[in-house]
XYZ file of C-alpha atoms in Angstrom:
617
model
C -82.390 2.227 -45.754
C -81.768 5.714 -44.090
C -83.512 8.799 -43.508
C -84.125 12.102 -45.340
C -84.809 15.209 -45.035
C -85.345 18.854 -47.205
C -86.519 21.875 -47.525
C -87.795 24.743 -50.585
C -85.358 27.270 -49.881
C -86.669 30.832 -49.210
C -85.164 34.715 -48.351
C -85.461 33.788 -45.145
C -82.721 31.333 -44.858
C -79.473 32.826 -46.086
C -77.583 29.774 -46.128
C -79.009 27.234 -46.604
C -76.182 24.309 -46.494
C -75.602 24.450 -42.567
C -78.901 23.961 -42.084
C -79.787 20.918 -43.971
C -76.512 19.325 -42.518
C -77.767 20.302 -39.324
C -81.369 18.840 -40.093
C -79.432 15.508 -41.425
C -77.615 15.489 -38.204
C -80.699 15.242 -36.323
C -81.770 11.724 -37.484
C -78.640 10.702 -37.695
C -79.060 6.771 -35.995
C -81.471 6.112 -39.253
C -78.358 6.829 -41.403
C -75.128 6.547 -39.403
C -73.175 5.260 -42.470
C -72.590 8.332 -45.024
C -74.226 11.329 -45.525
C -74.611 13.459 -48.997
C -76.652 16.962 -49.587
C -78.077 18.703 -52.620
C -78.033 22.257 -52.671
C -79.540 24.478 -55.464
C -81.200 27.724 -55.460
C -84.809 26.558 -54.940
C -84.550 23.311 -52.667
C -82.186 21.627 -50.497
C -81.702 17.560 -49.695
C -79.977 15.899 -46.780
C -79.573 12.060 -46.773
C -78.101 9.417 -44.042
C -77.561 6.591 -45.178
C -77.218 3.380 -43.965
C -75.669 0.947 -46.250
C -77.391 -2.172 -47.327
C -78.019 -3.063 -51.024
C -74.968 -1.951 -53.286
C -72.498 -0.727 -50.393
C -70.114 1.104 -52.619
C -72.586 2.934 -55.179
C -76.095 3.433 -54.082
C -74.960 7.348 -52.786
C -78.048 9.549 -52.730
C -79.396 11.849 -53.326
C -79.265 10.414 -56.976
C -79.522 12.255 -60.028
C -80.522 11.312 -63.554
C -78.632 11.144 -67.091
C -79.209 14.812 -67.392
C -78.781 15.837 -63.730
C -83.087 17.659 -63.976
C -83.801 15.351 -61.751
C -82.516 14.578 -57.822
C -84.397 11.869 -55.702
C -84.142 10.687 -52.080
C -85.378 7.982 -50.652
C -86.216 5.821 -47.504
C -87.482 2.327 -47.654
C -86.574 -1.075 -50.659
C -88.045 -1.979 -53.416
C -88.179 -5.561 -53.676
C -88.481 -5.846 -57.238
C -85.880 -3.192 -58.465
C -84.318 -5.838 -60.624
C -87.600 -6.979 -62.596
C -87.647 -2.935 -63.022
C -84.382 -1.783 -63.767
C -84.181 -4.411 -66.494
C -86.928 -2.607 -68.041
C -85.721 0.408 -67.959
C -82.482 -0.372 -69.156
C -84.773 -1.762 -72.240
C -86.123 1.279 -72.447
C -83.230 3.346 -72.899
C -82.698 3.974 -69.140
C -78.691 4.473 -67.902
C -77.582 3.432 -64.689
C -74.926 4.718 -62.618
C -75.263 2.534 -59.513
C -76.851 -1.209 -59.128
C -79.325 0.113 -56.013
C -83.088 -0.064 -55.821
C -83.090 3.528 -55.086
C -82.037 4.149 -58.771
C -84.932 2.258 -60.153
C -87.478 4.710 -58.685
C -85.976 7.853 -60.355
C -85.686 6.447 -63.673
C -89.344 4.829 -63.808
C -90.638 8.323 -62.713
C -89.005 9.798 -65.511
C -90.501 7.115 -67.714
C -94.243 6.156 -66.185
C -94.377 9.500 -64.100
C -96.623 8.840 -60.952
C -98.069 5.225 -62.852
C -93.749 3.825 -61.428
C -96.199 3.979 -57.594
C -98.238 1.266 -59.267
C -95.279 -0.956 -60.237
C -93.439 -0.955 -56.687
C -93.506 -3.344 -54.525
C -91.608 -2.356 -51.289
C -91.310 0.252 -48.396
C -90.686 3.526 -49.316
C -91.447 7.085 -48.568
C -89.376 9.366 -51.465
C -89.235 13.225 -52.826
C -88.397 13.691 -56.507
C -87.474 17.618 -57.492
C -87.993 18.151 -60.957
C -85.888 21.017 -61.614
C -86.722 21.835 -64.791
C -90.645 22.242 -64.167
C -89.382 23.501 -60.190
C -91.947 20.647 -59.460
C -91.318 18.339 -56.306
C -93.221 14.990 -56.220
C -93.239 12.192 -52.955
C -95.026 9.339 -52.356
C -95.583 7.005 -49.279
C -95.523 3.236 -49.709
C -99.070 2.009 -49.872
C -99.148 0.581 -46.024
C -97.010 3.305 -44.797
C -94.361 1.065 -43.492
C -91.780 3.745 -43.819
C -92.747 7.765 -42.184
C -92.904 11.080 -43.795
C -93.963 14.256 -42.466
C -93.957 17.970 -43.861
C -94.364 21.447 -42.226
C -95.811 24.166 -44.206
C -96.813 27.346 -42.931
C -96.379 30.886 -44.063
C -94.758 29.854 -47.586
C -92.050 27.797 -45.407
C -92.233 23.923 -46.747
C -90.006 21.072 -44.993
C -90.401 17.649 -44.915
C -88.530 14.619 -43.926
C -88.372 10.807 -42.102
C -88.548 12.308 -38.380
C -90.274 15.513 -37.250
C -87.371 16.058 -34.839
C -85.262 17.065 -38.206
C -87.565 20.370 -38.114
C -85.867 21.407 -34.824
C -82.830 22.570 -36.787
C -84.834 24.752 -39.261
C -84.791 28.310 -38.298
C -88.020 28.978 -39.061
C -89.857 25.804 -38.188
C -92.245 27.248 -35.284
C -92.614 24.481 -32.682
C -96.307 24.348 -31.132
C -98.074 22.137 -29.738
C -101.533 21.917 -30.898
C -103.046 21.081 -27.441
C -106.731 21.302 -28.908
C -105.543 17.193 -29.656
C -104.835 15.942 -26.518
C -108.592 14.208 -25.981
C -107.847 12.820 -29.241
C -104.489 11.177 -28.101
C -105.984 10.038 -24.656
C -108.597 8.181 -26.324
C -106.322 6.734 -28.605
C -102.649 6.534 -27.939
C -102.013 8.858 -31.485
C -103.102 11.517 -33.526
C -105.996 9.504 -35.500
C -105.731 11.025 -38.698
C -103.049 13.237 -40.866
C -102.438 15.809 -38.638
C -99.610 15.636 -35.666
C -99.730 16.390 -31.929
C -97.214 19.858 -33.819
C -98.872 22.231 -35.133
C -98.343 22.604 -39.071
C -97.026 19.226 -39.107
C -99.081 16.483 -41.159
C -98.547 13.023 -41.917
C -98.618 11.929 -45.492
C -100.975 8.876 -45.169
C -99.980 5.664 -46.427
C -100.771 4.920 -50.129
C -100.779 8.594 -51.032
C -98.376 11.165 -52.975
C -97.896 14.864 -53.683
C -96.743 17.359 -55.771
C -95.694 20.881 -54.631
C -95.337 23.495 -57.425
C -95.375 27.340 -56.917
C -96.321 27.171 -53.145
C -99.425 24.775 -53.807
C -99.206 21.790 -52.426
C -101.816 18.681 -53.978
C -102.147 15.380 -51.802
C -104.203 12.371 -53.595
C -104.494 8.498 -52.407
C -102.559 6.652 -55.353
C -103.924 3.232 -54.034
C -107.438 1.324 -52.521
C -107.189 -1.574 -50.562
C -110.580 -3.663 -52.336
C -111.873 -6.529 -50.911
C -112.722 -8.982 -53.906
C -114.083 -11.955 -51.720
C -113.994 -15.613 -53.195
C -116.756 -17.549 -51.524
C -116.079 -20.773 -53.580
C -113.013 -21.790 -52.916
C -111.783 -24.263 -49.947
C -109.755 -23.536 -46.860
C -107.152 -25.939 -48.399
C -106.896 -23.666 -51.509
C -106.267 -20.414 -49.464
C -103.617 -22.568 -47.499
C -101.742 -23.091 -50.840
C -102.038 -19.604 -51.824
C -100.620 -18.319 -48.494
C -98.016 -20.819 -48.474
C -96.854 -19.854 -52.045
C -97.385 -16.155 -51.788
C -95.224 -16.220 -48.351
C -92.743 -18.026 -49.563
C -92.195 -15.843 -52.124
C -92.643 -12.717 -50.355
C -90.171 -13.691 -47.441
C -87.319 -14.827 -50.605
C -87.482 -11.306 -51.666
C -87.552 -9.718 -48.368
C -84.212 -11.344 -47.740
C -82.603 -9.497 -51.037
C -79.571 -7.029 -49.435
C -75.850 -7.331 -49.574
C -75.537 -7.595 -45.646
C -76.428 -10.035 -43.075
C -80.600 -10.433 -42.436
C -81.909 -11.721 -39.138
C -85.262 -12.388 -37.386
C -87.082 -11.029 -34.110
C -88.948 -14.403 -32.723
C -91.744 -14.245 -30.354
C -93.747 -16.879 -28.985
C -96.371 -16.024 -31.513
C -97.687 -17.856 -35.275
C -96.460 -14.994 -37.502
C -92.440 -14.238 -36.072
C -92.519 -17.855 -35.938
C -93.514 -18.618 -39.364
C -91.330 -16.334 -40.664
C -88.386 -17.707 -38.869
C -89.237 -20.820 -40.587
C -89.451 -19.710 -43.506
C -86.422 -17.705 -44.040
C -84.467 -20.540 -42.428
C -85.112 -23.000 -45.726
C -82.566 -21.460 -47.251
C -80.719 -19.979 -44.800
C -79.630 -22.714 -42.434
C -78.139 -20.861 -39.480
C -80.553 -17.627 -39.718
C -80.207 -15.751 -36.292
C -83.270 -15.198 -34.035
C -83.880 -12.461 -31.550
C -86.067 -12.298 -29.045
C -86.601 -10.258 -26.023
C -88.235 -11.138 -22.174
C -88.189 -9.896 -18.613
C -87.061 -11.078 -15.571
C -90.826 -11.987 -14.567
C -91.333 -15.377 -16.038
C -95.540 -15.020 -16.402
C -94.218 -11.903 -18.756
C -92.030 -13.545 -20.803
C -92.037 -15.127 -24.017
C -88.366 -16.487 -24.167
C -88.911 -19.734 -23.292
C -91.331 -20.370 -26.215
C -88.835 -18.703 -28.858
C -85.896 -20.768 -27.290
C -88.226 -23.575 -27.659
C -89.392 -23.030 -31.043
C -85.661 -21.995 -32.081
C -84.638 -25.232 -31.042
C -86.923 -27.296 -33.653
C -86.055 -24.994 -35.955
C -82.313 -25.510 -35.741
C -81.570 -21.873 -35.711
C -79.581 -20.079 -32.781
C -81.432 -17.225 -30.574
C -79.966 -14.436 -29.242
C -81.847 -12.590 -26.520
C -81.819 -10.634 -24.030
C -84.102 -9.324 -20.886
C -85.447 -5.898 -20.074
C -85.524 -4.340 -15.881
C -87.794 -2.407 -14.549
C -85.125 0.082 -13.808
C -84.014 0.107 -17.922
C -87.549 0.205 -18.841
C -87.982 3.514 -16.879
C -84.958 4.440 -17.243
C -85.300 4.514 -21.439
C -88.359 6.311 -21.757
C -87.131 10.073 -22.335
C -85.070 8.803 -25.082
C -87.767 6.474 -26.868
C -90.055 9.859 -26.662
C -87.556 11.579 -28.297
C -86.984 8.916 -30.918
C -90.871 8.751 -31.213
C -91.173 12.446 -32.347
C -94.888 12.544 -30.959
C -96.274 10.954 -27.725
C -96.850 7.130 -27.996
C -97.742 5.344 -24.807
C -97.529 1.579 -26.003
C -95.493 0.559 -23.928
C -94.281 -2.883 -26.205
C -92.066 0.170 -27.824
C -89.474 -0.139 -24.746
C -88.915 -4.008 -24.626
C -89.076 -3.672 -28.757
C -86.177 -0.908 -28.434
C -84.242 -3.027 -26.192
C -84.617 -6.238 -28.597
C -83.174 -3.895 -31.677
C -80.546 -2.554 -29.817
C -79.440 -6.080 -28.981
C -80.018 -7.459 -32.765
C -78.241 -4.529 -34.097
C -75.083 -5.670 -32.294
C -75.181 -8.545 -34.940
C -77.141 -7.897 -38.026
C -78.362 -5.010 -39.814
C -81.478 -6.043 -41.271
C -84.301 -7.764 -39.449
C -87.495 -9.667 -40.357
C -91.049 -8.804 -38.530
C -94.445 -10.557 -38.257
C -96.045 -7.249 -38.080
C -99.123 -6.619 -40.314
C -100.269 -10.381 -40.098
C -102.694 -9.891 -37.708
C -104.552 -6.802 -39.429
C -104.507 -8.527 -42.888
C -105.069 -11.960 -41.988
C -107.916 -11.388 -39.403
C -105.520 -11.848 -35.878
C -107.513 -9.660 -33.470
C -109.902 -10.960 -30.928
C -112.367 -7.779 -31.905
C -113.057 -8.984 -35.544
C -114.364 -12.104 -33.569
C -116.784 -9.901 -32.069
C -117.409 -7.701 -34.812
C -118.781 -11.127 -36.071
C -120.670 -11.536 -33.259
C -122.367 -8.336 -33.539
C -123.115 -8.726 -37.310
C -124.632 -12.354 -36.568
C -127.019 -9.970 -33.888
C -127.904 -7.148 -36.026
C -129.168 -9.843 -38.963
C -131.176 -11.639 -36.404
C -132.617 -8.422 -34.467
C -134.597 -5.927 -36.534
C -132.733 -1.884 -35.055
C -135.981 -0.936 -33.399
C -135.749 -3.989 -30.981
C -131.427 -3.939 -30.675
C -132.248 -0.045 -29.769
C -134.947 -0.866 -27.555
C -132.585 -3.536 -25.734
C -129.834 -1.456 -25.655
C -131.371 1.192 -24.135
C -132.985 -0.751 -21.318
C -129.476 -2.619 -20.172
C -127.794 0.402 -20.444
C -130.404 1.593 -17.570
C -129.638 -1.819 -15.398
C -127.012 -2.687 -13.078
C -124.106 -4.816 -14.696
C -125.190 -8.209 -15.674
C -123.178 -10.676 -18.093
C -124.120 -9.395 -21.683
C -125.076 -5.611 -21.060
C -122.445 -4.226 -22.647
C -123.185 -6.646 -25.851
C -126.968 -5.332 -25.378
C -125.687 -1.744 -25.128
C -123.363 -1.896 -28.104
C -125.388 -3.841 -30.690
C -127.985 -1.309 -30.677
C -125.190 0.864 -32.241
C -123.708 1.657 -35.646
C -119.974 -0.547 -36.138
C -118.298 3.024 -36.740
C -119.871 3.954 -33.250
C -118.952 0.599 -31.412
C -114.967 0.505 -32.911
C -113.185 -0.074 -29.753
C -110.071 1.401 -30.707
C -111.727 4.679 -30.705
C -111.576 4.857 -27.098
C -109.238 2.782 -26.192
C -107.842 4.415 -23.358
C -110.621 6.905 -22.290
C -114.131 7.057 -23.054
C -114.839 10.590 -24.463
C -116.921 11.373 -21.076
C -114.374 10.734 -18.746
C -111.485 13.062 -20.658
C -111.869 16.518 -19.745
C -111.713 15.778 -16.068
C -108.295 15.220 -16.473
C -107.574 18.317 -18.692
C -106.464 22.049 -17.072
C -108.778 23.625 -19.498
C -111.861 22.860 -21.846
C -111.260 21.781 -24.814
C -114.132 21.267 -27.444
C -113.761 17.903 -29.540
C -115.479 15.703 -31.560
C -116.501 12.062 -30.400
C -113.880 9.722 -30.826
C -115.082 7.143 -33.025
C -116.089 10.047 -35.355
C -112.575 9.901 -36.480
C -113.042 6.133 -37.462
C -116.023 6.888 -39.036
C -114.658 7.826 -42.981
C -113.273 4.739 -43.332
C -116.289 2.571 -42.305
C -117.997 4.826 -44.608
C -115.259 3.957 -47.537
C -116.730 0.219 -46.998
C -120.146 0.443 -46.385
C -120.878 -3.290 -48.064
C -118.361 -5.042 -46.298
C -119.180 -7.296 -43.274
C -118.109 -6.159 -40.194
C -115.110 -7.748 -38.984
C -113.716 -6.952 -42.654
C -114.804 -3.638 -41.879
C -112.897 -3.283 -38.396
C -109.859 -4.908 -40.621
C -110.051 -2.397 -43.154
C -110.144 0.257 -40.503
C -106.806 -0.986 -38.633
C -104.904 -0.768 -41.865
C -105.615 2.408 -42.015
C -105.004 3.745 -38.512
C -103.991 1.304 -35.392
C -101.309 -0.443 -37.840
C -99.821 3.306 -39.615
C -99.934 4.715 -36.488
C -98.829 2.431 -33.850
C -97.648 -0.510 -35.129
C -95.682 0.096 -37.947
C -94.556 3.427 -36.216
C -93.017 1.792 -33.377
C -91.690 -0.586 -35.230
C -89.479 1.858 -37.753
C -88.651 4.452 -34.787
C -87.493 1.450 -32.362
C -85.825 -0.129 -34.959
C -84.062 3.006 -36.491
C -83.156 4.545 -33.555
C -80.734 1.279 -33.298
C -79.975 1.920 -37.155
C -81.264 -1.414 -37.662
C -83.602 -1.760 -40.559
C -87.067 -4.160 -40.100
C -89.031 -5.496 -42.729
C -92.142 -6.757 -42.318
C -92.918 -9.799 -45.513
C -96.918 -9.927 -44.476
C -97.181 -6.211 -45.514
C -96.390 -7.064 -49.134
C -98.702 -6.144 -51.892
C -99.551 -9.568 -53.239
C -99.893 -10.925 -49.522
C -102.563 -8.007 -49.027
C -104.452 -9.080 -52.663
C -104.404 -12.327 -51.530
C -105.570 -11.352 -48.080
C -108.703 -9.329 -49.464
C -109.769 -12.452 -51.466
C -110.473 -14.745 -48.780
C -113.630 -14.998 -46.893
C -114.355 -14.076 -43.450
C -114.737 -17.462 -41.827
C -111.195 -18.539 -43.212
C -110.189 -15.151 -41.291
C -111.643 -14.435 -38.113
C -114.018 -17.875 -37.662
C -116.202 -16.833 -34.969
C -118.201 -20.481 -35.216
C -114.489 -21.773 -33.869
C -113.472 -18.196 -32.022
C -110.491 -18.927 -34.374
C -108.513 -15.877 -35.297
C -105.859 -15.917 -38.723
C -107.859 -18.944 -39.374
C -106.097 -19.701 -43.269
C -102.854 -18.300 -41.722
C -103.058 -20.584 -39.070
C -103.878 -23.385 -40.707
C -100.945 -22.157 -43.801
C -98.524 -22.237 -40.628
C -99.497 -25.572 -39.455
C -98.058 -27.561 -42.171
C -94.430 -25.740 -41.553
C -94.474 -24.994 -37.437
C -95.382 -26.982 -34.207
C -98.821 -26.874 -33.488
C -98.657 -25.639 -30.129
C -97.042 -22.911 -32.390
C -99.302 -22.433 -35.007
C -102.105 -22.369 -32.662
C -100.978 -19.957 -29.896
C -102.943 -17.624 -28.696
C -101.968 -13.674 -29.381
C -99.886 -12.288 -26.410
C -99.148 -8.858 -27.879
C -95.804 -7.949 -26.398
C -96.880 -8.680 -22.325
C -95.543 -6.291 -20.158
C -95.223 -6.141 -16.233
C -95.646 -2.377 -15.943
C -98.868 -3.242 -13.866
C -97.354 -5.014 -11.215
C -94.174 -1.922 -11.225
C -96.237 0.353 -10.756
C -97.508 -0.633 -7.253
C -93.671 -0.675 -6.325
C -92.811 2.088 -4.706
C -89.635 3.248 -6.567
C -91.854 3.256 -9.949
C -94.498 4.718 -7.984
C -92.641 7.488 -6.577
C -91.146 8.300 -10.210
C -94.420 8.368 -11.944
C -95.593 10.496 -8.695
C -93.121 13.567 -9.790
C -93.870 13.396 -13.261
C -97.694 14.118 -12.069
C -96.702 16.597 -9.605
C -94.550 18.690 -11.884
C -94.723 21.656 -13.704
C -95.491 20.262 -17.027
C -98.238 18.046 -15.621
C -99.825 21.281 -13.747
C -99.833 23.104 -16.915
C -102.207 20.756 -19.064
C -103.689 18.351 -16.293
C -105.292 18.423 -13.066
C -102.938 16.711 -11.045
C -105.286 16.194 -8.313
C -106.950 13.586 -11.092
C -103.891 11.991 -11.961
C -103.036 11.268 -8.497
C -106.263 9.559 -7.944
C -105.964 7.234 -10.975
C -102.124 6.330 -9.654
C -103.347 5.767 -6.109
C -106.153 4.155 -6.728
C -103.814 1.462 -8.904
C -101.570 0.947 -6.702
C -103.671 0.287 -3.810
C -105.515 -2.198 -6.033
C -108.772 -0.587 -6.587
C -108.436 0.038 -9.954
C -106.149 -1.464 -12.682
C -105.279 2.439 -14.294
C -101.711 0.937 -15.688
C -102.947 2.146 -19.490
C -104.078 5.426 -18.223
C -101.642 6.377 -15.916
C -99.202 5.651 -18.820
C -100.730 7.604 -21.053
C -100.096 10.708 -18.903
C -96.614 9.604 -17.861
C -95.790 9.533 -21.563
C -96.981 12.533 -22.641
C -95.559 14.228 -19.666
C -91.926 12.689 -20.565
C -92.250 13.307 -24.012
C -93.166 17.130 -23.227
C -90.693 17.258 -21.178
C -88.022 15.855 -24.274
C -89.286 18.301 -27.211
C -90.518 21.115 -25.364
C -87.962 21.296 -22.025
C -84.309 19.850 -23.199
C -84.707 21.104 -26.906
C-alpha cells in the first residue's frame, strides 16, 4: 500500500530528481515508511511506501530481469501467489516475495490480458523503456485513485492531485464552468476534475501513452447474467461461501489487520467473519457525544457477542469543524459528505493500533442496500401497469396541483429512469443553482450525466439499473474516495472484501427480489438473509443509518453558526457566490424554516477547500 507519483520528463524541467522527490513528499501520509525514485532520461517515478506484505523486499519502483521494465504501484493483489507460481513456471525470476512483483512480470508475459487475471485494488504505471511506451490501469471498481494532467505536451500522473502542486509546470485552474455540476452532486460526475487538465482514470479502465498520444479504453463490463431459477436458500450459500473466501484473502499481509464496526449488517458481518479465525480481531468504531447520533452502543453491543474487543472513540463539534481545512486538503477536490470527518477521526484512532483495516463498503451498491432501488421497483411495477400516454398525462396534471401524498410519484413516473435518478440532483435541483452562482454559467441537466450508463443497460430492470449506475459514479466517487483519502491520510490502509470480483459475479447473478424486495420493502435481501445465519438478528436486519451526523442541530448553535457565517461573507465566497443567497439558506436553517444543513455544507466545503488549494498553497 502507498502512493505514487511520475512524470514524462521534458526541456522544460532541467532537473528532474528534486522535483519528483518533492512531488513524493507531497503525499507523503499514504507512504510514510520508505521512499525510492526512478530517474531516466524520458520519465521519472516517485514511490511512498508503506510497508505491509514482504516488509524487507517489496521496494518499488520494481524492475524486471533485464531492468526494460520499471513498475509502481498502489493497491494488493489478493491472488499474487496463485500468480507468481505461474510465472515462476513460466520462466519468470523473482527478486522480492511482494504482490507488487507479480503485476510486472505477468505484463511482460500476458501484456494488458495480466488486468483480467487480478483480483485486488490497484491503480499502477508500467514504462516500457525499450518501446518508450508507458501503460496503467485502474482496478476494475476503482477502489484505489489515479489522476493525470496533460496539457501542452506536459504529462503527470499520480495517487493524489495535490502531488501536481510541486511540478513546475503543472498550471493550477479551477475549471469553475463545474461548479452546478458539483452542487447538484457533491463531485465531478464523470472523468474530468473540479482542475482543469486533470482527469480521473475511471475504474476498470487502462492506458497507454506513447509519443505524446495518450489511448484510454474500459478493460472490464460489469454484466448482469440473472438466474431466475434458483432459491433464496441457494444464493445464501453462495454468499456465504464466496464471503468467506473473499474476507480469508483480504486478511493476507505480514502486519496486524483490524475492522471498522458500525451498527450496520455489512461491518458487522465482516467482523464476524474475520473473527473465525482470528479470535481477538480488533474493532473500531466511531460516535458522538449526542446519543440519537451515535452508533457505539450497537457496535459495543454486537462486539460483545462476538467476543472481540472495540476500540472507539467520539468526535466534537468543535473537532469536526475544527478538521475540515485539512480533510479538504487531503480530499484534493471539494467533497461535502460530511461522514468523511467522523470516518477521518475513526482512522486516525485505528491507525494508533493496526495498519490495515477491513470495510463494509460496496455491499450496499452490489447487493441492492439503498432505499431508492426499492423505489426504482416501485416505479417499474407503475410504468408496466400504466401505458406513457396516461403516466405523462398524470404527471403533468399533479405537477400543476398543490402537494398531496403521491404527487411527486405521479410527477416522476411519467419520466424516463435516467431522468428520475435521484442522485443527479441530490443537493440542488438544476433550477434552483444559478441563483447561488456570481456569474452564469451554461450547463447541461444533471441527470444527463447519468444518462450513458442507463443507456449501457437499456434491458435491465430498473433498480438493477440505478445499481449499475452507483457502481459507476456515487460509489468511485464518494464512497470509495472518502474511504482511501480518510484512510490514507492516517496511513492506514482499508480494504473493502464486498468489492471483490467474484462477490460482484455472484452479485450480478441474483435476481432482483433476492436484492432489493420491494413486495417486503426489504433491502440486501440474500445478504441479509446470508448474514442471518452468522449475526444477531436485530443485526442482520437493521435498518441503513449511513454514518448519522449532528451537523443539523450545530448549525443552529451559534458558535457553528457564526463560523459558517464568515466563510459566506468572505472573499472567496463573494468571488463565485452571491452571498446574499447563502445567507438566506443559513438563516433560514437556523431559525427552523428550512432544514438547508446539505446545502449550506456544500458551500462551506467548497469555500474551505478553495480556501486550502487556492489560498495557503
Amino acid at each position: 500500500m502507498c502512493g505514487f507519483v511520475g512524470f514524462m520528463n521534458s526541456p522544460q524541467v532541467q532537473e528532474p530528481g528534486p522535483v519528483i522527490r518533492a512531488m513524493a513528499d507531497r503525499i507523503i501520509h499514504r507512504g510514510p515508511d520508505d521512499a525510492h525514485y526512478y530517474d531516466s532520461k524520458d520519465i521519472s517515478l516517485g514511490f511512498r511506501r508503506l510497508s505491509i506484505i514482504d516488509l524487507e523486499g517489496g521496494r518499488q519502483p520494481i524492475l524486471n530481469e533485464d531492468g526494460s521494465k520499471v513498475l509502481v504501484f498502489n493497491g494488493e493483489i489478493y491472488n499474487y501467489q496463485e500468480l507468481r507460481e505461474d510465472l515462476l513456471k513460466r520462466g519468470h525470476s523473482f527478486t522480492t516475495k511482494s504482490d507488487s512483483e507479480t503485476i510486472l512480470h505477468g505484463y511482460e508475459e500476458f501484456g494488458p490480458e495480466i488486468l483480467q487475471k487480478l483480483r485486488g485494488m490497484f491503480a499502477f504505471v508500467i514504462w516500457d523503456k525499450n518501446k518508450k511506451k508507458l501503460f496503467g490501469a485502474r482496478d476494475i471498481f476503482g477502489i484505489k485513485p489515479f489522476y493525470y494532467y496533460k496539457k501542452d505536451g506536459q504529462f503527470m500522473f499520480g495517487s493524489e492531485i495535490k502531488s501536481f502542486l510541486s511540478h513546475p509546470c503543472f498550471e493550477k485552474e479551477l475549471d469553475e464552468a463545474l461548479i452546478p455540476e458539483y452542487l447538484s452532486y457533491e463531485y465531478i460526475p464523470d472523468e474530468r476534475t473540479i482542475f482543469k487538465n486533470v482527469w480521473k482514470l475511471p475504474g476498470s479502465h487502462c492506458f497507454t501513452y506513447q509519443n505524446g498520444e495518450l489511448q484510454v479504453e474500459r478493460y472490464y463490463r460489469v454484466q448482469y447474467n440473472i438466474e431466475e431459477d434458483k432459491s433464496l436458500e441457494y444464493w445464501e450459500k453462495e454468499i456465504t461461501r464466496e464471503f468467506t473466501e473473499s474476507v480469508a484473502m483480504h486478511q493476507i499481509s505480514d502486519v496486524e489487520v483490524g475492522c471498522f464496526l458500525s451498527s450496520g449488517v455489512d461491518s458487522s458481518y465482516v467482523v464476524k467473519e474475520i473473527s473465525k479465525g482470528t479470535k481477538k480481531v480488533k474493532t473500531f468504531s466511531v460516535g458522538y457525544e449526542e446519543e440519537k447520533y451515535s452508533e457505539l452502543s450497537f457496535a459495543q453491543d454486537f462486539s460483545k457477542v462476538v467476543g472481540v474487543p472495540n476500540i472507539s472513540n467520539k468526535v466534537s463539534a468543535d473537532e469536526f469543524f475544527d478538521a475540515m481545512p485539512e480533510i479538504q486538503y487531503f480530499m484534493d477536490e471539494p467533497l461535502p459528505n460530511p461522514s468523511e470527518i467522523p470516518l477521518y477521526f475513526l482512522a486516525q484512532n485505528a491507525r494508533k493500533y493496526v495498519k490495515v483495516v477491513l470495510s463494509g463498503e460496496g455491499a450496499d451498491e452490489l447487493f441492492g442496500g439503498y432505499p431508492m432501488y426499492l423505489q426504482g421497483g416501485h416505479f417499474q411495477d407503475y410504468t408496466k401497469k400504466a401505458p406513457r400516454p396516461l403516466r405523462k398525462m398524470a404527471g403533468a396534471v399533479a405537477g400543476r396541483l398543490p402537494e398531496f401524498k403521491g404527487k411527486h410519484f405521479l410527477v416522476r413516473g411519467a419520466m424516463e429512469p435516467w431522468q428520475r435518478f435521484m442522485r443527479a440532483n441530490y443537493v440542488f435541483q438544476s433550477g434552483e443553482r444559478q441563483k447561488f452562482l456570481k456569474r452564469p454559467i451554461t450547463s447541461k441537466l444533471p441527470e444527463e450525466y447519468s444518462k450513458r450508463y442507463f443507456d449501457e443497460v437499456p434491458d435491465l430492470d430498473e433498480p438493477t439499473q440505478l445499481q449499475y449506475v452507483d457502481m459507476h459514479t456515487w460509489m468511485i466517487y464518494d464512497i470509495l474516495l472518502k474511504a482511501d483519502r480518510m484512510s490514507m491520510a492516517n496511513s492506514l490502509e482499508l480494504r473493502v472484501p464486498f468489492l471483490d470480483k467474484k462477490m460482484l459475479e455472484l452479485s450480478t447473478r441474483i435476481p432482483t427480489r433476492f436484492r432489493a424486495d420491494c413486495a417486503t420493502e426489504t433491502t440486501k435481501k440474500a445478504l441479509r438473509s446470508a448474514a442471518i445465519k452468522q449475526l444477531p438478528e436485530r443485526t442482520a436486519n437493521k435498518k441503513k443509518l449511513g454514518f448519522p451526523v449532528p451537523l443539523s442541530d450545530w448549525l443552529r448553535e451559534d458558535k457553528y453558526y457564526n463560523k459558517v457565517k464568515a466563510a459566506f461573507q468572505s472573499d472567496i465566497a463573494e468571488k463565485f457566490f452571491v452571498t446574499k443567497e447563502l445567507m438566506k439558506l443559513l438563516d433560514d436553517h437556523k431559525a427552523g424554516k428550512a432544514r438547508n444543513m446539505q446545502k449550506i455544507w456544500s458551500f462551506y466545503t467548497f469555500i474551505v477547500w478553495y480556501d486550502q488549494f487556492f489560498v495557503k498553497n
